[in-house]
Amino acid sequence: MTVLAVNIFGSMLDAAEEIASELTEMLEEITQNSKILKKKEQQPIKPKPGPKPGPGLKSILSKSVKLDNKVKRIGPHIEIFQVFRERNKLIHNKKVVRMITIMQAYVRGWLERKRLQRIMIKALSHGPNLRAVIKMYHRQIHRVKYRLGLWRTRQIINFAELEEWMDRKKFYETMFAKREDWQGLERSELLKFFNDCGHFPTQQQIDEVWDLVHREGKEKYSELIKKYNAIEMLFTLYPPQGAHMHNNIRLRSTWLRPIVNGEEGYRYIVNGHPILKRANIRIVGKLVSRSIRERKMRHLSREVE
């Protein structure tokens, strides 16, 4: 019995050793697999290798990468950066400057020739030929300057100024033809005629211009106005560009009829321009009171001096 028990115990020990060795092998395999998985998770996923780009694509890609880096450093959107980025400056040498000068001279000459052709066509509605119209223009500019107190009446022909005078004269004649009777235009309708022409003077200004234009002759006391005199009055009160009247004494800016950069603001008030807004009466009152106070202070300072 003892010998049998010893044999059974020995066989059980051998079996236990075999199971223990198998367990240790299984634990080693599990630890190795876990280490391999951890390494794979830590490593970044590499893209699959594709076809190699050519030399042109490499340069384009490098430029785009540089631009992207600049954008990341600067901050704005890529489209805004591309719009406002610095461009390569043109190299200006004598040849390029000469080419630019010749091109500008050709374009300017072409524009002036076209303007001259246009003026010659328009001159036929004012006189027999261009020479007669230029003489008429000279005489009228001389009269306007003399009435406004300018003694230097020397004129240099400028096609742009001549064309502006011809266009205004034609427009005034058309407006006069719409209002005149078979004898002419009545003096009481002068204000309406001026308004039709796009000008808004006061009745006092019209009377002053009437006295300037009709200094001599029986027409001063006439109630009928001819086309020639009406256009003379318009050009005297509103001189053409050729007269070079920068400070017109006869036409001054007032509160009710302001003039901004030579343009009458009363036109927008009459026509109801959408840009106009109703003024705040408090702001207007403060502005008027301040101007009156400043005027009184200037008057007192002059009296003290």
Coordinates of C-alpha atoms in Angstrom, one line a residue:
M1 CA 0.0 0.0 0.0
T2 CA 2.8 2.4 0.9
V3 CA 4.6 1.7 -2.4
L4 CA 1.3 2.3 -4.3
A5 CA 0.7 5.6 -2.5
V6 CA 4.2 6.8 -3.2
N7 CA 3.8 6.1 -6.9
I8 CA 0.5 7.9 -7.1
F9 CA 1.9 10.9 -5.3
G10 CA 4.9 11.0 -7.6
S11 CA 2.7 10.9 -10.7
M12 CA 0.6 13.8 -9.3
L13 CA 3.7 15.9 -8.7
D14 CA 4.8 15.3 -12.3
A15 CA 1.4 16.3 -13.7
A16 CA 1.5 19.5 -11.5
E17 CA 4.9 20.5 -12.8
E18 CA 3.8 20.0 -16.4
I19 CA 0.6 22.2 -15.8
A20 CA 2.8 24.9 -14.1
S21 CA 5.2 25.0 -17.0
E22 CA 2.4 25.3 -19.5
L23 CA 0.8 28.2 -17.5
T24 CA 4.2 30.1 -17.4
E25 CA 4.5 29.7 -21.2
M26 CA 1.0 31.1 -21.7
L27 CA 1.7 34.1 -19.4
E28 CA 4.9 34.9 -21.3
E29 CA 3.0 34.9 -24.6
I30 CA 0.2 37.2 -23.3
T31 CA 2.8 39.7 -22.0
Q32 CA 4.7 39.7 -25.3
N33 CA 1.4 40.3 -27.3
S34 CA 0.4 43.2 -25.0
K35 CA 3.8 44.9 -25.4
I36 CA 3.5 44.6 -29.2
L37 CA 0.0 46.1 -29.2
K38 CA 1.2 49.1 -27.1
K39 CA 4.0 49.8 -29.5
K40 CA 1.7 49.7 -32.5
E41 CA -0.7 52.2 -30.9
Q42 CA 2.1 54.6 -30.1
Q43 CA 3.5 54.6 -33.6
P44 CA 1.8 57.1 -36.1
I45 CA 0.0 55.6 -39.1
K46 CA 2.2 56.1 -42.2
P47 CA 0.4 56.8 -45.5
K48 CA 0.8 54.4 -48.3
P49 CA 3.5 55.4 -50.8
G50 CA 2.0 56.8 -54.0
P51 CA 3.4 57.9 -57.3
K52 CA 6.3 60.3 -57.0
P53 CA 5.5 63.9 -58.2
G54 CA 7.5 65.5 -61.0
P55 CA 9.8 68.4 -60.7
G56 CA 7.1 71.0 -61.6
L57 CA 4.7 69.6 -59.0
K58 CA 7.4 69.7 -56.4
S59 CA 8.0 73.4 -56.9
I60 CA 4.3 74.1 -56.8
L61 CA 3.8 72.0 -53.7
S62 CA 6.8 73.7 -52.0
K63 CA 5.4 77.2 -52.8
S64 CA 1.9 76.2 -51.5
V65 CA 3.5 74.8 -48.3
K66 CA 5.4 78.1 -47.8
L67 CA 2.3 80.1 -48.3
D68 CA 0.4 78.0 -45.9
N69 CA 3.2 78.4 -43.3
K70 CA 3.1 82.2 -43.8
V71 CA -0.7 82.2 -43.4
K72 CA -0.5 80.2 -40.2
R73 CA 2.1 82.6 -38.9
I74 CA 0.2 85.8 -39.9
G75 CA -3.3 84.7 -39.1
P76 CA -5.8 85.8 -41.8
H77 CA -7.7 83.6 -44.2
I78 CA -5.7 82.1 -47.2
E79 CA -7.8 84.0 -49.8
I80 CA -7.3 87.4 -48.0
F81 CA -3.6 86.7 -47.7
Q82 CA -3.3 85.9 -51.4
V83 CA -5.1 89.1 -52.3
F84 CA -3.0 91.4 -50.1
R85 CA 0.4 89.7 -50.4
E86 CA 3.3 91.5 -51.9
R87 CA 3.7 91.2 -55.7
N88 CA 6.9 91.3 -57.6
K89 CA 7.8 94.9 -58.5
L90 CA 8.2 95.8 -62.2
I91 CA 11.7 96.7 -63.2
H92 CA 11.5 100.2 -64.8
N93 CA 14.3 100.9 -67.2
K94 CA 14.6 103.4 -70.0
K95 CA 13.0 101.1 -72.6
V96 CA 9.9 100.5 -70.4
V97 CA 9.5 104.2 -69.6
R98 CA 9.8 105.1 -73.3
M99 CA 7.2 102.5 -74.2
I100 CA 4.8 103.8 -71.5
T101 CA 5.3 107.4 -72.7
I102 CA 4.7 106.6 -76.3
M103 CA 1.5 104.6 -75.4
Q104 CA 0.2 107.5 -73.3
A105 CA 0.9 110.0 -76.0
Y106 CA -0.9 107.9 -78.6
V107 CA -4.0 107.5 -76.3
R108 CA -4.1 111.2 -75.4
G109 CA -3.7 112.2 -79.0
W110 CA -6.5 109.9 -80.0
L111 CA -8.8 111.3 -77.3
E112 CA -8.1 114.9 -78.3
R113 CA -8.7 114.1 -82.0
K114 CA -12.1 112.6 -81.1
R115 CA -12.9 115.6 -79.0
L116 CA -12.0 117.9 -81.8
Q117 CA -14.3 116.0 -84.2
R118 CA -17.1 116.2 -81.7
I119 CA -16.6 119.9 -81.2
M120 CA -16.6 120.6 -84.9
I121 CA -19.9 118.7 -85.2
K122 CA -21.4 120.7 -82.3
A123 CA -20.1 124.0 -83.6
L124 CA -22.5 123.7 -86.6
S125 CA -25.4 124.3 -84.3
H126 CA -23.9 127.6 -83.0
G127 CA -22.4 129.1 -86.1
P128 CA -21.2 128.6 -89.7
N129 CA -17.9 127.0 -88.7
L130 CA -15.6 126.4 -85.7
R131 CA -13.6 129.6 -86.2
A132 CA -16.7 131.8 -85.9
V133 CA -17.8 129.9 -82.8
I134 CA -14.4 130.3 -81.2
K135 CA -14.6 134.1 -81.8
M136 CA -18.1 134.1 -80.3
Y137 CA -16.8 132.2 -77.3
H138 CA -13.9 134.7 -76.8
R139 CA -16.2 137.7 -76.9
Q140 CA -18.6 136.2 -74.4
I141 CA -15.8 135.2 -71.9
H142 CA -14.4 138.8 -72.3
R143 CA -17.8 140.3 -71.5
V144 CA -18.4 138.0 -68.5
K145 CA -15.0 138.8 -67.0
Y146 CA -15.4 142.5 -67.5
R147 CA -18.8 142.5 -65.8
L148 CA -17.4 140.6 -62.8
G149 CA -14.5 142.9 -62.4
L150 CA -11.6 140.9 -63.9
W151 CA -9.3 143.0 -66.1
R152 CA -7.1 140.2 -67.4
T153 CA -9.3 138.8 -70.2
R154 CA -6.7 136.9 -72.1
Q155 CA -8.0 133.5 -73.3
I156 CA -6.3 130.3 -74.1
I157 CA -8.4 127.8 -76.1
N158 CA -9.1 124.6 -74.1
F159 CA -11.2 122.0 -75.9
A160 CA -12.8 120.8 -72.7
E161 CA -13.9 124.3 -71.6
L162 CA -15.1 125.1 -75.1
E163 CA -17.2 122.0 -75.2
E164 CA -18.7 122.7 -71.8
W165 CA -19.7 126.2 -73.0
M166 CA -21.3 124.9 -76.1
D167 CA -23.2 122.2 -74.3
R168 CA -24.6 124.7 -71.7
K169 CA -25.4 127.3 -74.4
K170 CA -27.4 124.7 -76.4
F171 CA -29.2 123.5 -73.3
Y172 CA -30.1 127.1 -72.3
E173 CA -31.4 127.8 -75.9
T174 CA -33.6 124.7 -75.7
M175 CA -35.1 125.7 -72.3
F176 CA -35.7 129.2 -73.6
A177 CA -37.5 127.9 -76.7
K178 CA -39.9 126.0 -74.5
R179 CA -41.0 129.1 -72.6
E180 CA -40.7 131.9 -75.1
D181 CA -43.7 133.5 -77.0
W182 CA -43.5 134.8 -80.5
Q183 CA -41.9 138.0 -79.2
G184 CA -39.7 136.7 -76.4
L185 CA -39.9 135.9 -72.7
E186 CA -41.5 138.1 -70.1
R187 CA -39.3 139.4 -67.3
S188 CA -41.6 137.9 -64.6
E189 CA -40.9 134.4 -65.9
L190 CA -37.1 134.8 -65.6
L191 CA -37.0 132.9 -62.3
K192 CA -38.9 130.0 -63.7
F193 CA -36.6 129.9 -66.7
F194 CA -33.5 129.9 -64.4
N195 CA -35.1 127.0 -62.5
D196 CA -35.7 125.1 -65.7
C197 CA -32.0 125.4 -66.5
G198 CA -31.1 123.9 -63.2
H199 CA -30.2 127.1 -61.4
F200 CA -32.0 128.5 -58.3
P201 CA -31.0 132.2 -57.7
T202 CA -33.0 134.7 -55.7
Q203 CA -35.1 137.5 -57.3
Q204 CA -32.6 140.0 -56.0
Q205 CA -29.7 138.3 -57.8
I206 CA -31.7 138.2 -61.0
D207 CA -32.4 142.0 -60.7
E208 CA -28.7 142.7 -60.1
V209 CA -27.6 140.6 -63.1
W210 CA -30.3 142.4 -65.2
D211 CA -28.7 145.7 -64.3
L212 CA -25.2 144.4 -65.2
V213 CA -26.3 143.1 -68.6
H214 CA -28.5 146.1 -69.5
R215 CA -26.3 149.0 -68.5
E216 CA -26.9 150.8 -71.7
G217 CA -29.7 150.8 -74.2
K218 CA -33.5 150.9 -74.1
E219 CA -33.7 147.1 -73.3
K220 CA -33.1 148.0 -69.6
Y221 CA -36.7 149.1 -69.2
S222 CA -38.2 146.5 -71.4
E223 CA -40.5 143.8 -70.0
L224 CA -39.7 141.3 -72.9
I225 CA -36.4 139.4 -73.0
K226 CA -34.7 138.0 -76.0
K227 CA -32.8 134.8 -76.1
Y228 CA -29.5 136.5 -76.4
N229 CA -30.0 138.6 -73.3
A230 CA -31.3 135.7 -71.2
I231 CA -28.3 133.5 -72.0
E232 CA -26.0 136.5 -71.3
M233 CA -27.6 136.8 -67.8
L234 CA -27.2 133.1 -67.2
F235 CA -23.5 133.1 -68.1
T236 CA -22.9 136.2 -66.1
L237 CA -24.4 134.8 -62.9
Y238 CA -23.0 131.3 -63.5
P239 CA -19.8 131.8 -65.4
P240 CA -18.5 129.0 -67.7
Q241 CA -15.3 127.1 -66.9
G242 CA -13.3 129.1 -69.4
A243 CA -13.8 132.3 -67.3
H244 CA -11.9 130.7 -64.4
M245 CA -14.0 132.5 -61.7
H246 CA -13.2 130.6 -58.5
N247 CA -14.7 133.2 -56.2
N248 CA -17.9 134.6 -57.7
I249 CA -19.0 137.7 -55.7
R250 CA -22.5 137.7 -57.3
L251 CA -23.3 134.2 -56.1
R252 CA -22.7 133.5 -52.5
S253 CA -23.6 130.6 -50.2
T254 CA -26.3 131.3 -47.7
W255 CA -28.2 129.3 -45.1
L256 CA -31.2 128.8 -47.2
R257 CA -29.3 128.4 -50.5
P258 CA -26.0 126.7 -49.8
I259 CA -23.3 126.2 -52.4
V260 CA -20.9 123.3 -52.0
N261 CA -17.9 123.0 -54.4
G262 CA -19.7 125.2 -56.9
E263 CA -22.9 123.2 -56.8
E264 CA -26.2 124.6 -55.6
G265 CA -27.6 122.6 -52.7
Y266 CA -31.1 124.1 -53.1
R267 CA -31.5 121.9 -56.2
Y268 CA -31.6 118.8 -53.9
I269 CA -34.2 120.5 -51.6
V270 CA -36.5 121.4 -54.5
N271 CA -36.2 118.0 -56.2
G272 CA -36.6 116.1 -52.9
H273 CA -33.4 114.1 -53.1
P274 CA -33.5 110.9 -51.0
I275 CA -30.1 111.7 -49.4
L276 CA -31.6 114.6 -47.6
K277 CA -32.8 114.1 -44.0
R278 CA -34.9 116.1 -41.7
A279 CA -32.7 118.2 -39.4
N280 CA -32.9 118.3 -35.7
I281 CA -34.2 121.8 -34.7
R282 CA -32.1 121.8 -31.5
I283 CA -28.8 121.2 -33.4
V284 CA -29.7 123.8 -35.9
G285 CA -30.6 126.3 -33.1
K286 CA -27.3 125.7 -31.4
L287 CA -25.4 126.2 -34.7
V288 CA -27.2 129.4 -35.5
S289 CA -26.7 130.8 -31.9
R290 CA -23.0 129.9 -32.0
S291 CA -22.5 131.7 -35.3
I292 CA -24.3 134.8 -34.1
R293 CA -22.3 134.8 -30.9
E294 CA -19.0 134.5 -32.9
R295 CA -20.0 137.3 -35.2
K296 CA -20.8 139.6 -32.3
M297 CA -17.5 138.7 -30.6
R298 CA -15.6 139.6 -33.8
H299 CA -17.5 142.9 -34.1
L300 CA -16.6 143.8 -30.5
S301 CA -13.0 142.9 -30.9
R302 CA -12.8 145.2 -33.9
E303 CA -14.4 148.0 -32.0
V304 CA -11.9 147.6 -29.1
E305 CA -9.0 147.7 -31.5

